[in-house]
mmCIF file of C-alpha atoms in Angstrom:
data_model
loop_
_atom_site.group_PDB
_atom_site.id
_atom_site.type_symbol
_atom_site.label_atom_id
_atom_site.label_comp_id
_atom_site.label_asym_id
_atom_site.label_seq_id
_atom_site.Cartn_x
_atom_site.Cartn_y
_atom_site.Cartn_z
ATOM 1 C CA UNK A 130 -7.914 -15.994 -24.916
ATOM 2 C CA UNK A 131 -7.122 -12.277 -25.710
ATOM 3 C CA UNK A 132 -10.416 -12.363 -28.069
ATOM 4 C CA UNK A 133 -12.424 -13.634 -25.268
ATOM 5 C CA UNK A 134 -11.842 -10.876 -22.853
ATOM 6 C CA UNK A 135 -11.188 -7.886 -24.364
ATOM 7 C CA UNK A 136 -10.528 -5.034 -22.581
ATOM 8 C CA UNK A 137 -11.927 -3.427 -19.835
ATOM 9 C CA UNK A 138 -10.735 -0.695 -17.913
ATOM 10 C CA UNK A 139 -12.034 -0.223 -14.072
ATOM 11 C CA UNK A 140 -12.215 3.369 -12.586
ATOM 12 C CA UNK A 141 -12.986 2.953 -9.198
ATOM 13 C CA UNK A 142 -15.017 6.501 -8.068
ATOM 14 C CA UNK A 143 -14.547 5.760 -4.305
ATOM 15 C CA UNK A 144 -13.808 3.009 -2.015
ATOM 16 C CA UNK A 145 -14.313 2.802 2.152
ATOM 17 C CA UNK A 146 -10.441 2.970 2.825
ATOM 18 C CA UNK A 147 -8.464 3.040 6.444
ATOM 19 C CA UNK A 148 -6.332 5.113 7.533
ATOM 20 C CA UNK A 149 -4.193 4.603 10.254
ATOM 21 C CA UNK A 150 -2.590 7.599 12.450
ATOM 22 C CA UNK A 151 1.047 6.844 13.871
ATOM 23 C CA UNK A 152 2.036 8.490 16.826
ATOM 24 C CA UNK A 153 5.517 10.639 16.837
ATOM 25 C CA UNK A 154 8.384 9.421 19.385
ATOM 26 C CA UNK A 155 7.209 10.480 22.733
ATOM 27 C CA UNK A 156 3.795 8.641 22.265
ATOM 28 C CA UNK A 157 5.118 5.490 20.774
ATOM 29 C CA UNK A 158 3.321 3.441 17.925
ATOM 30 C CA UNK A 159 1.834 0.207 19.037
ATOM 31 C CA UNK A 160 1.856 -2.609 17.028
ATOM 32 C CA UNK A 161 0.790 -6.252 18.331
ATOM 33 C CA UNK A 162 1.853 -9.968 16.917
ATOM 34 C CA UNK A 163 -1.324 -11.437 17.459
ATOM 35 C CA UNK A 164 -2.911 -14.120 15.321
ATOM 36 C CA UNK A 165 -3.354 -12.766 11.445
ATOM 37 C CA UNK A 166 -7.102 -12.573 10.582
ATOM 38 C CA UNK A 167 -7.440 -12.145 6.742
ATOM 39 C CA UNK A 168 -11.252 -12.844 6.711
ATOM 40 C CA UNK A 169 -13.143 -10.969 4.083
ATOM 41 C CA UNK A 170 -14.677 -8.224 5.753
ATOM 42 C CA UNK A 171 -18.591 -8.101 5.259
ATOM 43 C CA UNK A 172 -18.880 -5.061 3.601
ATOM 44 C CA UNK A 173 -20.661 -3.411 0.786
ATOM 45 C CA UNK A 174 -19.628 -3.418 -2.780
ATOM 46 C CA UNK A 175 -20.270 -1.370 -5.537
ATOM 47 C CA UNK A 176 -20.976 -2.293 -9.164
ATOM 48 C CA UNK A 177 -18.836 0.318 -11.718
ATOM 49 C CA UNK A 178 -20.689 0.677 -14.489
ATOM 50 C CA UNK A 179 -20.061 2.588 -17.980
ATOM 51 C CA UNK A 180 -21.791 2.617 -21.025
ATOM 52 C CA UNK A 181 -24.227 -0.190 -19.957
ATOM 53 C CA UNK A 182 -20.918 -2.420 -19.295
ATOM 54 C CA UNK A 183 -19.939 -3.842 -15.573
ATOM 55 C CA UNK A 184 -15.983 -2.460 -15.659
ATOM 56 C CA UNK A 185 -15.373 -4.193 -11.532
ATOM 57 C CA UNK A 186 -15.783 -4.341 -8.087
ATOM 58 C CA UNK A 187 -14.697 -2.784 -5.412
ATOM 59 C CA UNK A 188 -15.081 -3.345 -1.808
ATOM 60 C CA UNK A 189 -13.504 -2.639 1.003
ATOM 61 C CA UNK A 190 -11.491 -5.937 3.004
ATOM 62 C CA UNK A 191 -9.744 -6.521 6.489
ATOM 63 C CA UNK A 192 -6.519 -6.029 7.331
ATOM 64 C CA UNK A 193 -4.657 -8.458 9.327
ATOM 65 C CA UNK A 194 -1.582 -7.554 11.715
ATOM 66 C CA UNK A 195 1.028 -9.870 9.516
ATOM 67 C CA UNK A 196 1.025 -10.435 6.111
ATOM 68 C CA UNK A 197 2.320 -14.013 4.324
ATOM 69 C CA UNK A 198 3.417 -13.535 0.384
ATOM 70 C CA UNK A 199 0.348 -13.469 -1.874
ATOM 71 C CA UNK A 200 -1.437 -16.964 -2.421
ATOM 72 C CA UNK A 201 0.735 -18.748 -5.332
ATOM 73 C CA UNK A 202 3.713 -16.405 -4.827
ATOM 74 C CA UNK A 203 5.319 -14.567 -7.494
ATOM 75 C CA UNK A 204 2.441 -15.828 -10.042
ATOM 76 C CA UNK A 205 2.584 -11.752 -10.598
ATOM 77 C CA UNK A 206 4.779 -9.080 -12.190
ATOM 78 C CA UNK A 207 5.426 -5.976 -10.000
ATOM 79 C CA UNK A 208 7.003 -2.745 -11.009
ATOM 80 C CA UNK A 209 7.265 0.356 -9.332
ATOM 81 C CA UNK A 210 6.927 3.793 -11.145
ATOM 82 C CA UNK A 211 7.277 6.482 -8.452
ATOM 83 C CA UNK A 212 3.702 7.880 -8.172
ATOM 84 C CA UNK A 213 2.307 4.276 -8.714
ATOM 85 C CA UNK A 214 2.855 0.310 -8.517
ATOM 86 C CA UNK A 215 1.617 -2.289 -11.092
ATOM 87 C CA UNK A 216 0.425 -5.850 -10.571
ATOM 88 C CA UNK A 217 0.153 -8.218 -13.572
ATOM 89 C CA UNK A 218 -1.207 -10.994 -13.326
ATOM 90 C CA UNK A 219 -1.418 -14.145 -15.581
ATOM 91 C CA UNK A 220 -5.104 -14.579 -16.508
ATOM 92 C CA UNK A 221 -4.202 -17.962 -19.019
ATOM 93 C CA UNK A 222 -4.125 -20.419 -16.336
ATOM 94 C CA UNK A 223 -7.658 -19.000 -14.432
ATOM 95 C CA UNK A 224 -10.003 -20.427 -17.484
ATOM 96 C CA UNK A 225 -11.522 -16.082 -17.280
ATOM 97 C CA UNK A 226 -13.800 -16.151 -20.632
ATOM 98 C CA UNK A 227 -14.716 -12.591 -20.415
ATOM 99 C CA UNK A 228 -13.547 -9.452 -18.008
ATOM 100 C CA UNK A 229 -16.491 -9.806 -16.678
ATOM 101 C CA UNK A 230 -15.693 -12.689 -14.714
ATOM 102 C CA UNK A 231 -12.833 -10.675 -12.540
ATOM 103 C CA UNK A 232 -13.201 -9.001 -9.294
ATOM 104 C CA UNK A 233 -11.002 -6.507 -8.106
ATOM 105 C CA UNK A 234 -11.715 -5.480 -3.960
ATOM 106 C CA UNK A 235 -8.880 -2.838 -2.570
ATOM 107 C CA UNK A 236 -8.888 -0.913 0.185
ATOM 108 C CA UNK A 237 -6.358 1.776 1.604
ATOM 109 C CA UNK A 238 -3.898 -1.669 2.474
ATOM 110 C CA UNK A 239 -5.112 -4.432 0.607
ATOM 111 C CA UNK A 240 -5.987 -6.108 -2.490
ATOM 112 C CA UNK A 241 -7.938 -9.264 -3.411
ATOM 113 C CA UNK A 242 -8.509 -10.943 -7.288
ATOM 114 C CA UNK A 243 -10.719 -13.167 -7.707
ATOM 115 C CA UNK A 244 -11.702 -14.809 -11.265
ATOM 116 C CA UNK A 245 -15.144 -16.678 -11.764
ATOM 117 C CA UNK A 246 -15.835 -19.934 -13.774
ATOM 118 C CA UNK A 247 -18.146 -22.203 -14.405
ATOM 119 C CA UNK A 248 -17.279 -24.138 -11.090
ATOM 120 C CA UNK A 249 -16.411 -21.207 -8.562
ATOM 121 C CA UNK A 250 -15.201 -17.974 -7.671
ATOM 122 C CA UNK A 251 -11.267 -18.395 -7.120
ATOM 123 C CA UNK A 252 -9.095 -16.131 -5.790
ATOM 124 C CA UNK A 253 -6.023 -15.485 -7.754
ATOM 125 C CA UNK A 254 -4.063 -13.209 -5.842
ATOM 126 C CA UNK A 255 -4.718 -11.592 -2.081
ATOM 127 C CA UNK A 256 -2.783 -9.058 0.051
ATOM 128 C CA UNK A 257 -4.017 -8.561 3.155
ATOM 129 C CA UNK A 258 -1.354 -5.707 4.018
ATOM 130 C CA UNK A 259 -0.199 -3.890 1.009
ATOM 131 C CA UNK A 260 3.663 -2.569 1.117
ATOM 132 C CA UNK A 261 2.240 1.176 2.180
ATOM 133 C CA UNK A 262 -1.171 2.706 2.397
ATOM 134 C CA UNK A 263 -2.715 3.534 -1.625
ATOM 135 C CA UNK A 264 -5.576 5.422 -3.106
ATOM 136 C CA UNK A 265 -8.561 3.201 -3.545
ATOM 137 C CA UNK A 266 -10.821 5.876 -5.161
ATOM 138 C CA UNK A 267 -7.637 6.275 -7.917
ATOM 139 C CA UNK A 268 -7.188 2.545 -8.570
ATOM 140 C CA UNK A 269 -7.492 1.664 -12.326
ATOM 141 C CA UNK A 270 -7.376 -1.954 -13.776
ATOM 142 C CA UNK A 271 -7.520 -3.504 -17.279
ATOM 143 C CA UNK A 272 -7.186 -6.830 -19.114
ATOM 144 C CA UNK A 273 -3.726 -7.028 -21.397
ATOM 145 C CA UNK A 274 -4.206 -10.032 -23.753
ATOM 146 C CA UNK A 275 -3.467 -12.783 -21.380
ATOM 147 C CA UNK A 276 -2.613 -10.754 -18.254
ATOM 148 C CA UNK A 277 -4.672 -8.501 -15.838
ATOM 149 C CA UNK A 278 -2.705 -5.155 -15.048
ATOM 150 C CA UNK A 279 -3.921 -3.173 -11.720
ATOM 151 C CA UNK A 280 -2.637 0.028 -11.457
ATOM 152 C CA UNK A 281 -2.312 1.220 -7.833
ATOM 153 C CA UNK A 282 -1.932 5.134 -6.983
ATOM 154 C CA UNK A 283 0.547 5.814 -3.735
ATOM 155 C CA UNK A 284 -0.339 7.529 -0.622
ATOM 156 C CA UNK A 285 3.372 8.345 -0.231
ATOM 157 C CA UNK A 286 4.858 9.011 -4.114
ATOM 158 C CA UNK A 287 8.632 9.106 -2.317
ATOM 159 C CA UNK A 288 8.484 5.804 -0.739
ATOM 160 C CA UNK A 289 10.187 2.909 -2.912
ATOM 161 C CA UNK A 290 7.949 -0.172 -2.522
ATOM 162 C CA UNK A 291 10.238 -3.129 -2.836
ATOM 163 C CA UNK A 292 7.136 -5.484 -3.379
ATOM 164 C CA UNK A 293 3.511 -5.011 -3.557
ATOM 165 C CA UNK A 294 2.537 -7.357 -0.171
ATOM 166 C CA UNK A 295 4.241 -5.761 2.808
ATOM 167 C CA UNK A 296 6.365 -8.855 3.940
ATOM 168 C CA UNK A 297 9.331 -10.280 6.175
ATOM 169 C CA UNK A 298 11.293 -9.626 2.548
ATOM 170 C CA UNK A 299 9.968 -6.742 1.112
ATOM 171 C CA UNK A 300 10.341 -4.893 4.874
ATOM 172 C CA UNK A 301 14.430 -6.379 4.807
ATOM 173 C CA UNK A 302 14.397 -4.979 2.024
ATOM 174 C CA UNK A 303 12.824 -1.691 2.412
ATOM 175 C CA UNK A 304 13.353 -0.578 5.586
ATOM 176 C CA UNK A 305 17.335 -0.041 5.680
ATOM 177 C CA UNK A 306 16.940 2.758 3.589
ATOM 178 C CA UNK A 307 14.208 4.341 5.651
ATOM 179 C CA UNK A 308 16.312 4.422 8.669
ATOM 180 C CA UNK A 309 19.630 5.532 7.007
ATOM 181 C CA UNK A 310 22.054 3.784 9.330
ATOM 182 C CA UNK A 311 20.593 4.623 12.296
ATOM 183 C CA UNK A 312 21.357 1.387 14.982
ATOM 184 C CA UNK A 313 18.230 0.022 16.604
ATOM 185 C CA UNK A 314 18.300 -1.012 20.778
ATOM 186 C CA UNK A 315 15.841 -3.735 21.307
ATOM 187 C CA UNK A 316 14.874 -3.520 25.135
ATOM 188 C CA UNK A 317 12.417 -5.759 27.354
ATOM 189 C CA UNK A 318 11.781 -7.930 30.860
ATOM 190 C CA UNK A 319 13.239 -10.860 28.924
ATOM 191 C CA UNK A 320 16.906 -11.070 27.432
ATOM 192 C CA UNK A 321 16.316 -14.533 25.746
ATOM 193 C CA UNK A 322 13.632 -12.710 23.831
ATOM 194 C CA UNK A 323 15.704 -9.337 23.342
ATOM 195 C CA UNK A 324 18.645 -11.656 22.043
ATOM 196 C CA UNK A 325 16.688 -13.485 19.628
ATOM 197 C CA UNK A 326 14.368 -10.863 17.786
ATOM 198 C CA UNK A 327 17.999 -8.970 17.603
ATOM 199 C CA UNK A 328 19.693 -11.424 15.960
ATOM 200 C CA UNK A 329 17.217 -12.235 13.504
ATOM 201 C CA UNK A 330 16.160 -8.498 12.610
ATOM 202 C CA UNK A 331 20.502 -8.208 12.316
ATOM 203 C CA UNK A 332 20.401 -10.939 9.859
ATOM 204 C CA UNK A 333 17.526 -9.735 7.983
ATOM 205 C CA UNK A 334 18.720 -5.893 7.228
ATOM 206 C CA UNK A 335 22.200 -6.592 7.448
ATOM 207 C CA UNK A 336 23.029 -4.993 10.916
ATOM 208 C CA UNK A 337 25.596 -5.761 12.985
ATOM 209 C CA UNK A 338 24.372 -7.903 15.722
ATOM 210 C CA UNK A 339 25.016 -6.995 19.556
ATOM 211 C CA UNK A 340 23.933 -8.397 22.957
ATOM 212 C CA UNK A 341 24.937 -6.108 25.651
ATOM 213 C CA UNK A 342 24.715 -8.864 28.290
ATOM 214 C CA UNK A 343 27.552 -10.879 25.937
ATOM 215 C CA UNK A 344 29.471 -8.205 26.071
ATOM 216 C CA UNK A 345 29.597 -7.837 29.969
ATOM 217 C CA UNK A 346 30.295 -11.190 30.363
ATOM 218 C CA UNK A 347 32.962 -11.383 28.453
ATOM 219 C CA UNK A 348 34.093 -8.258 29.576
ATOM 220 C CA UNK A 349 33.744 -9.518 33.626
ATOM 221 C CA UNK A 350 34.273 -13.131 32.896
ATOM 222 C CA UNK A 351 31.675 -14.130 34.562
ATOM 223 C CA UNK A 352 28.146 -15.042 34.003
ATOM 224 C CA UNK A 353 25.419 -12.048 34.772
ATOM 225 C CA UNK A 354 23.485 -14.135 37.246
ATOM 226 C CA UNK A 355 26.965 -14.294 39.000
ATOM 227 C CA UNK A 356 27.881 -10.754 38.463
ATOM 228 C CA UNK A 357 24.379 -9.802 40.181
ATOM 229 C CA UNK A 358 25.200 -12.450 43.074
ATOM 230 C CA UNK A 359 28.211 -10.854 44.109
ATOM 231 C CA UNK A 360 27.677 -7.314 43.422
ATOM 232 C CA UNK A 361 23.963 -6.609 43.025
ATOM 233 C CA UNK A 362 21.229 -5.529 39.846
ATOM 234 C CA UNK A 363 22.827 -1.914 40.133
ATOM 235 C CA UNK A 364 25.838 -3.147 39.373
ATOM 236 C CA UNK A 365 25.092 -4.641 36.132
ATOM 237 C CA UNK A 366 22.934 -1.633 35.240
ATOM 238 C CA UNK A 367 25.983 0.589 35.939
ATOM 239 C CA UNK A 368 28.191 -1.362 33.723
ATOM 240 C CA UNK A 369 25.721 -1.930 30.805
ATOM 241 C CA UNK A 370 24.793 1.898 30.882
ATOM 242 C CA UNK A 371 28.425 2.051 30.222
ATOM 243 C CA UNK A 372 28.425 -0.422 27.774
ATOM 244 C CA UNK A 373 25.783 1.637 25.944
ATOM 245 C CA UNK A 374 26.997 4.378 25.989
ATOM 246 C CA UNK A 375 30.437 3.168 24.439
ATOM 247 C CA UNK A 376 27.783 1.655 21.460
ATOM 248 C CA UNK A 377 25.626 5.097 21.047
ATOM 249 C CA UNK A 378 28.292 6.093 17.748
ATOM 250 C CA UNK A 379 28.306 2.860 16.098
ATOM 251 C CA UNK A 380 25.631 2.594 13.312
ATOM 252 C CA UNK A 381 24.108 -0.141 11.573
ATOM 253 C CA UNK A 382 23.749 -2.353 14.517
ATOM 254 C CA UNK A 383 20.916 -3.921 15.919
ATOM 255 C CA UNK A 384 21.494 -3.939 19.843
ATOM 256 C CA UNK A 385 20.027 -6.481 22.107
ATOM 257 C CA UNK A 386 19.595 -5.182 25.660
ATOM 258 C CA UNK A 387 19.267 -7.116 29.710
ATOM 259 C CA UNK A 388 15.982 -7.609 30.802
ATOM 260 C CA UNK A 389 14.812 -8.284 34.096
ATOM 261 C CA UNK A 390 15.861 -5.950 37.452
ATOM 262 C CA UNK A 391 19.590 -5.555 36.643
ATOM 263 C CA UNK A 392 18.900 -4.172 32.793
ATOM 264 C CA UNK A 393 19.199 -0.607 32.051
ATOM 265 C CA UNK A 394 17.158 0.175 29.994
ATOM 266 C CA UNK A 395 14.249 -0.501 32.661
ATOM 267 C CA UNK A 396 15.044 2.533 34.802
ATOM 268 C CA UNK A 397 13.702 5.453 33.170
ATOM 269 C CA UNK A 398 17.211 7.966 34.286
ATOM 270 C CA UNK A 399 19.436 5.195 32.098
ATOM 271 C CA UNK A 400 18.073 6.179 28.992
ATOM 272 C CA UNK A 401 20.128 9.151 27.878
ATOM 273 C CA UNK A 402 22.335 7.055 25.274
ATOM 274 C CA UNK A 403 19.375 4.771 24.242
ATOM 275 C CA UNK A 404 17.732 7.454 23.048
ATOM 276 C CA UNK A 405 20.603 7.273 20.075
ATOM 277 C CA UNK A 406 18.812 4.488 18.302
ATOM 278 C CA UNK A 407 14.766 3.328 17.032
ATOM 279 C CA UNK A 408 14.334 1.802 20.848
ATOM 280 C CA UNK A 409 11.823 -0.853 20.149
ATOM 281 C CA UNK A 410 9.969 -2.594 23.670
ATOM 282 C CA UNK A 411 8.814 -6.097 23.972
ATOM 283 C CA UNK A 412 6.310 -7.067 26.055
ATOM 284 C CA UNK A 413 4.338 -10.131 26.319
ATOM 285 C CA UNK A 414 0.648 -10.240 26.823
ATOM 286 C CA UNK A 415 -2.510 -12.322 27.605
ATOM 287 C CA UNK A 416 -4.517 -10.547 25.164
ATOM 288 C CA UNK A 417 -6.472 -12.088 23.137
ATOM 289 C CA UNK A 418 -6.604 -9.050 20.316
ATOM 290 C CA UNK A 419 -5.694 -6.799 18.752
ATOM 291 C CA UNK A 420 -7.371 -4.116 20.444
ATOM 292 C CA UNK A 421 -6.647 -5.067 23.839
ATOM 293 C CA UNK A 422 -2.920 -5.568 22.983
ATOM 294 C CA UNK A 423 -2.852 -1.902 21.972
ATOM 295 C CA UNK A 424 -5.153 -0.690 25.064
ATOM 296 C CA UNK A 425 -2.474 -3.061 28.046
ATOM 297 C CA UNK A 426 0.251 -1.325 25.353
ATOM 298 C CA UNK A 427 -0.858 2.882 26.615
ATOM 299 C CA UNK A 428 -2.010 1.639 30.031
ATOM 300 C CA UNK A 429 1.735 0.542 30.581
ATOM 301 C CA UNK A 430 3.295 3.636 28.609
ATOM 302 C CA UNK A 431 0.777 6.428 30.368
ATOM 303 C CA UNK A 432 2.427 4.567 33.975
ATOM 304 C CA UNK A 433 5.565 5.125 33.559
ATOM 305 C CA UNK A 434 6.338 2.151 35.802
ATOM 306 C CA UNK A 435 9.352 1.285 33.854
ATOM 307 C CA UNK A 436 11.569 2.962 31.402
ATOM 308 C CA UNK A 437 10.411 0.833 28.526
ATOM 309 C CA UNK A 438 7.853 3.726 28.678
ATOM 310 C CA UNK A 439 10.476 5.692 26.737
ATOM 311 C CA UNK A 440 10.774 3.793 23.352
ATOM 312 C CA UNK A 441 10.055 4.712 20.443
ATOM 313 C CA UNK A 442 7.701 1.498 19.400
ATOM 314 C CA UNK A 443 5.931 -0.957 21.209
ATOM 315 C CA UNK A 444 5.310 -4.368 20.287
ATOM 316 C CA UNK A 445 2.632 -6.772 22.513
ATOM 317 C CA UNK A 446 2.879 -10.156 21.375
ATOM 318 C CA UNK A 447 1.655 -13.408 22.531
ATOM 319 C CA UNK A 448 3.080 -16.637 23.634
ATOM 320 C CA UNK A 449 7.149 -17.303 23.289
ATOM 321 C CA UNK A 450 9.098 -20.259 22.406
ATOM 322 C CA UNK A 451 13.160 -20.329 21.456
ATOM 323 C CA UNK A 452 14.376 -19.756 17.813
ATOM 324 C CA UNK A 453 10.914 -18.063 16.675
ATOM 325 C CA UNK A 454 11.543 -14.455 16.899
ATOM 326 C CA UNK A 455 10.869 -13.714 13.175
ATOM 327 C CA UNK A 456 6.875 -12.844 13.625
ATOM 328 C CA UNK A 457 8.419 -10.807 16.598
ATOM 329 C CA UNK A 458 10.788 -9.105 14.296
ATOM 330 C CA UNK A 459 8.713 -8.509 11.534
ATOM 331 C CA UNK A 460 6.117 -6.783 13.387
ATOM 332 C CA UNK A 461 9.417 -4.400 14.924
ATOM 333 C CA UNK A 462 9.995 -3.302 11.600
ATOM 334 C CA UNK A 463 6.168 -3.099 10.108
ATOM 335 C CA UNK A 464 6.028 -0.339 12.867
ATOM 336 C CA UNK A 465 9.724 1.506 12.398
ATOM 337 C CA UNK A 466 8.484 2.059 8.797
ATOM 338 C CA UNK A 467 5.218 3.547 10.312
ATOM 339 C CA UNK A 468 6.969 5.819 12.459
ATOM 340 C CA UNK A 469 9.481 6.495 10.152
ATOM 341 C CA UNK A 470 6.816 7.410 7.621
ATOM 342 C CA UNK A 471 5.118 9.690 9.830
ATOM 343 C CA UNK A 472 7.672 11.872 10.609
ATOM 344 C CA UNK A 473 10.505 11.300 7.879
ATOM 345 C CA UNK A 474 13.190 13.372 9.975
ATOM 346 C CA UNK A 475 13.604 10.731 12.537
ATOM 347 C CA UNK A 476 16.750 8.969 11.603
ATOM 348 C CA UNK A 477 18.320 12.907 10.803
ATOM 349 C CA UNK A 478 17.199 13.735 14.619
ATOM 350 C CA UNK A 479 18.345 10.494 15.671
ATOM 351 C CA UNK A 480 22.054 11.513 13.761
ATOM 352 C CA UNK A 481 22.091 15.158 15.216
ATOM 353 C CA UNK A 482 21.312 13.883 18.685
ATOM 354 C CA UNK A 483 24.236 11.976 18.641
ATOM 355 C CA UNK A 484 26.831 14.305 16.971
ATOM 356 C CA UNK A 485 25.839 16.677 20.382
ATOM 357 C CA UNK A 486 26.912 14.095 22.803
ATOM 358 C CA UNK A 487 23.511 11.851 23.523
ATOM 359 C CA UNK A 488 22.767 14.703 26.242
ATOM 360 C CA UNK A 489 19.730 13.767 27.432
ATOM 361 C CA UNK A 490 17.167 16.304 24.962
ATOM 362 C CA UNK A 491 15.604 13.661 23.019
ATOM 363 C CA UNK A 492 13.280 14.558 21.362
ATOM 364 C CA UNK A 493 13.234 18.067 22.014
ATOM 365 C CA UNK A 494 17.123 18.242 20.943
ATOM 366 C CA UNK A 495 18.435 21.895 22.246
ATOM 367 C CA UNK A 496 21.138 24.222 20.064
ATOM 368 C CA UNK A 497 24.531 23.323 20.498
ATOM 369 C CA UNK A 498 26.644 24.508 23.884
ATOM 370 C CA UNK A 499 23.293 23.493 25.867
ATOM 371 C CA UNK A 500 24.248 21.685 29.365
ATOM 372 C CA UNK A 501 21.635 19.940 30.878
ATOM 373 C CA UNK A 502 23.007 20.089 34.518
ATOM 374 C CA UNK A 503 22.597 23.787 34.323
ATOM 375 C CA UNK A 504 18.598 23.507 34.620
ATOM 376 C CA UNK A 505 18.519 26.465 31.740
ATOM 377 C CA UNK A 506 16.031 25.883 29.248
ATOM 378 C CA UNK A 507 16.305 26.150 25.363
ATOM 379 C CA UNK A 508 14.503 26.182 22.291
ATOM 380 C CA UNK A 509 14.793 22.939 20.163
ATOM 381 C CA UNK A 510 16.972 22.839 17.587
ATOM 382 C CA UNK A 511 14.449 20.813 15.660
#
């Protein structure tokens, strides 16, 4: 086998990458938990050559919204080494005679092997959504003896990839230390939903789980339907603001908010103490895209109807049933390590914000001994 194919050594010189701008707190990201599509996408492909030799491929391919581990999972070595992750794959089992018969495809996100034989071009390992963005144009890869090492260049050199596929793991995994304690308020219409995708993402990055609406009821001893009965929806807003605001200090906790008429968090003059967590909306949609998801997503925002129009993310998905929030969580924390990427002083604005008192100046947070009844304004501290 290591006779057969050599070694070969693949220098990509450029590569049609995508690049995808995030948008800072006040214009939240958008991220939608649509169907995956991980189609090849028809594109063109270039043929590397040196010295007469064909060194690889590369093309670019689509990226889908979620990402699944790699086809045969964990038939690959991954190591990260701070400017750059390595994939090694084992080439034995493929029946490659020469490294001629590999492909390598990348883009700015993803990565597709494919090995061909005598019968047909298999693919060996695909990642539709790399871990973080990479630089095609730097890509090298090589044939080891038995095992085919790609050598990926980061966009981001100070971002630990936990794995090379972005997944439900690698994001558990990763994403805790991006947002540095900092407790994360799930809001929506619906509190079965807000419940659910809060205690899963809780169990996933080892939060502290929270329901707001629990609390209240155990607090009132009654139910909230009842509460609202026999006191009204601004009742139970009152009370939960309260309830919030007692929960703006903790950290490490993944808060599930009240939906529906009687919630806080969907009156835009409740938010002060929200704003002391990654506020993430849900909202359901009839889209039937990607693109429309994200277009119903700023319609909705740019309203201002509600004061889900505050959060930080927004996340459109499609169709609901009980118990299946993971998709739903996944996507939440795909896009907090977006937005935490694009501006890396979040969670450290986030912390300062609280330690002033939660008054009200996200994200514009004014110097200390600033009172926002006093209609004086400030510079931001930050």
């Amino acid at each position: 086998m290591t006779a057969s194919l050599g070694s070969a050594l693949s220098i990509p010189h450029h590569s049609p990458g995508k690049t995808h701008e995030l948008s800072l707190p006040r214009n939240p990201s958008y991220c939608s938990c649509l169907a995956s599509n991980n189609r090849l996408h028809p594109s063109r492909r270039s043929r590397l050559v040196s010295n007469g030799s064909i060194l690889g491929r590369v093309g670019a391919v689509f990226r889908g919204n979620l990402s699944e581990a790699p086809s045969r999972t964990k038939n690959y070595e991954f190591s990260d080494g701070g400017a750059e992750v390595e994939l090694r794959l084992d080439l034995m089992a493929t029946n490659a005679q020469s490294f001629r018969d590999v492909s390598v495809d990348v883009d700015a996100s993803s990565l597709i092997v494919r090995v061909q034989t005598s019968a047909s071009l298999t693919t060996v390992f695909e990642a539709h959504l790399l871990y973080d963005k990479i630089k095609p144009s730097e890509t090298i890869w090589f044939v080891d003896e038995e095992q085919l090492v790609v050598n990926l260049k980061k966009y981001d050199v100070d971002l630990q990839w936990p794995d090379i596929v972005e997944t439900w793991g690698s994001l558990t995994a990763g994403v805790p230390k991006l947002l540095k304690g900092a407790s994360i308020y799930i809001v929506g219409e619906s509190t079965e939903i807000n419940n659910d995708v809060a205690a899963v993402l809780a169990d996933g990055i080892g939060y502290t789980p929270l329901s707001t609406g629990q609390l209240l009821e155990k607090y009132a001893q009654q139910s909230i339907d009842s509460w609202v009965n026999a006191e009204g929806e601004d009742s139970v807003a009152e009370a939960e603001c309260a309830v919030i605001e007692g929960l703006s200090s903790h950290v490490r906790a993944v808060v599930a908010t009240l939906g529906g008429q009687q919630g806080a968090a969907r009156r835009a003059d409740q938010w002060r103490h929200l704003y002391a967590g990654f506020t993430v909306w849900l909202s359901q949609t009839e889209a039937s895209d990607e693109a429309s998801a994200k277009d119903e997503a700023r319609r909705h925002v740019q309203s201002g109807q509600w004061g889900y129009s505050n959060a930080d993310l927004v996340i459109k998905f499609a169709g609901w049933e009980p118990g299946c929030g993971q998709p739903i969580a996944q996507a939440s924390l795909s896009a907090l390590k977006q937005l935490i990427l694009s501006d890396k002083q979040l969670p450290e604005k986030k912390s300062l914000y609280i330690r002033l008192g939660c008054r009200g100046d996200w994200p514009n947070i004014k110097p200390p001994g600033w009172d926002p009844s006093s209609g004086a304004d400030a510079p931001p501290v930050l």
